Coordinates of C-alpha atoms and ligand atoms in Angstrom, one line a residue:
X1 CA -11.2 -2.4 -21.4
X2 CA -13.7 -3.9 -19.3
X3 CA -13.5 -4.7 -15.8
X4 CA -14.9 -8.6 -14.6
X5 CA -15.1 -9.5 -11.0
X6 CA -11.4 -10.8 -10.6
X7 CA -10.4 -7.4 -11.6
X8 CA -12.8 -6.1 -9.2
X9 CA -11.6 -8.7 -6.3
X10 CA -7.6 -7.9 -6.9
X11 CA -7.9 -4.2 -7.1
X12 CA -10.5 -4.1 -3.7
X13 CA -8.2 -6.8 -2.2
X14 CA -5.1 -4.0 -2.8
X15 CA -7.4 -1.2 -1.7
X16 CA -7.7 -2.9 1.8
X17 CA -4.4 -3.9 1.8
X18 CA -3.4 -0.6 1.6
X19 CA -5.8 1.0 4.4
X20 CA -4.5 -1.9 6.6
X21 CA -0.9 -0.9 5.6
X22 CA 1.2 1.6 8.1
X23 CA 2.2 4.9 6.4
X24 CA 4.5 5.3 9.0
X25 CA 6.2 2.0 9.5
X26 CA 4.8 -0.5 6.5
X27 CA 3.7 -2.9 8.6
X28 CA -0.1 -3.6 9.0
X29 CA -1.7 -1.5 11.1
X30 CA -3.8 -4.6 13.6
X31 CA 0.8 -5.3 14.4
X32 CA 2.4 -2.1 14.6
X33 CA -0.8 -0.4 16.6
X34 CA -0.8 -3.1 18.8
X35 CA 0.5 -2.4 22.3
X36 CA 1.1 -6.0 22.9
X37 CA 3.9 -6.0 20.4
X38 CA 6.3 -3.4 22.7
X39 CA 9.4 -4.8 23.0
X40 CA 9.0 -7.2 20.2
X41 CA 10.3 -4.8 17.4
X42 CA 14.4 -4.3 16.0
X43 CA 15.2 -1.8 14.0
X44 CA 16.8 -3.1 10.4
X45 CA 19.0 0.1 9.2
X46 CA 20.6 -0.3 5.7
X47 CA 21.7 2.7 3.6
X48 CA 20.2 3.2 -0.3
X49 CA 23.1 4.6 -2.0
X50 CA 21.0 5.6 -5.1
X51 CA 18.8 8.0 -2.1
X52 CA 22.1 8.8 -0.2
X53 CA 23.9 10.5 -3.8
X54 CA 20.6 12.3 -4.8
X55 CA 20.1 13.6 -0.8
X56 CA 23.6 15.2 -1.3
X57 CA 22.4 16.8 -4.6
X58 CA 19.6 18.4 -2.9
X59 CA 21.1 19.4 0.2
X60 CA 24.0 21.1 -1.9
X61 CA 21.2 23.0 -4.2
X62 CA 19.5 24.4 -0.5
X63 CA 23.2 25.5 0.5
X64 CA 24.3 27.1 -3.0
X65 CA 24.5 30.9 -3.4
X66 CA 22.7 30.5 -7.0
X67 CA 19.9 27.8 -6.1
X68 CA 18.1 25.7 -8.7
X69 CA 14.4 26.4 -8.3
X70 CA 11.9 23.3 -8.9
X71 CA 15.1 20.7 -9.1
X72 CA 14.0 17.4 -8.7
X73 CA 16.5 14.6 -9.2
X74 CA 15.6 11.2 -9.8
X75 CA 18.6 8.0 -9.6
X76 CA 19.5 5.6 -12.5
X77 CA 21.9 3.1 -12.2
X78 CA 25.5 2.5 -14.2
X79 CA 26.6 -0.3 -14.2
Ligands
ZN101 ZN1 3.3 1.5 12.0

């Protein structure tokens, strides 16, 4: 498949997007960096119940007598 210049333009337009992204935070960098914004930020908590179930699987495996090396658990919902 070949690649025109909109192709080009969207995936250099996410590429910046991402560098101007926060790792930390998700906000963009120029915001969360600036000093000028102090005081102008609430913190939004919520709770992921898929993360909270498969946290408890893990910390479980890291207390259990018998561990399971390489687990890795991933979520998937039942409705
Ligand atoms: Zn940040």
């Amino acid at each position: 498949v070949a690649w025109d210049d909109t192709d080009r333009g969207l995936v250099l337009a996410l590429l910046e997007e991402r560098a101007e992204t926060c790792s930390s935070c998700g906000h963009p960098t120029s915001v969360c960096r600036d000093h000028n914004t102090a005081g102008h930020w609430d913190v939004v908590e919520d709770t992921c119940e898929a993360s909270r179930v498969a946290e408890a699987v893990m910390e479980n495996n890291v207390k259990a007598e018998v561990k399971r090396r390489g687990l890795i658990v991933s979520t998937r919902f039942q409705p």
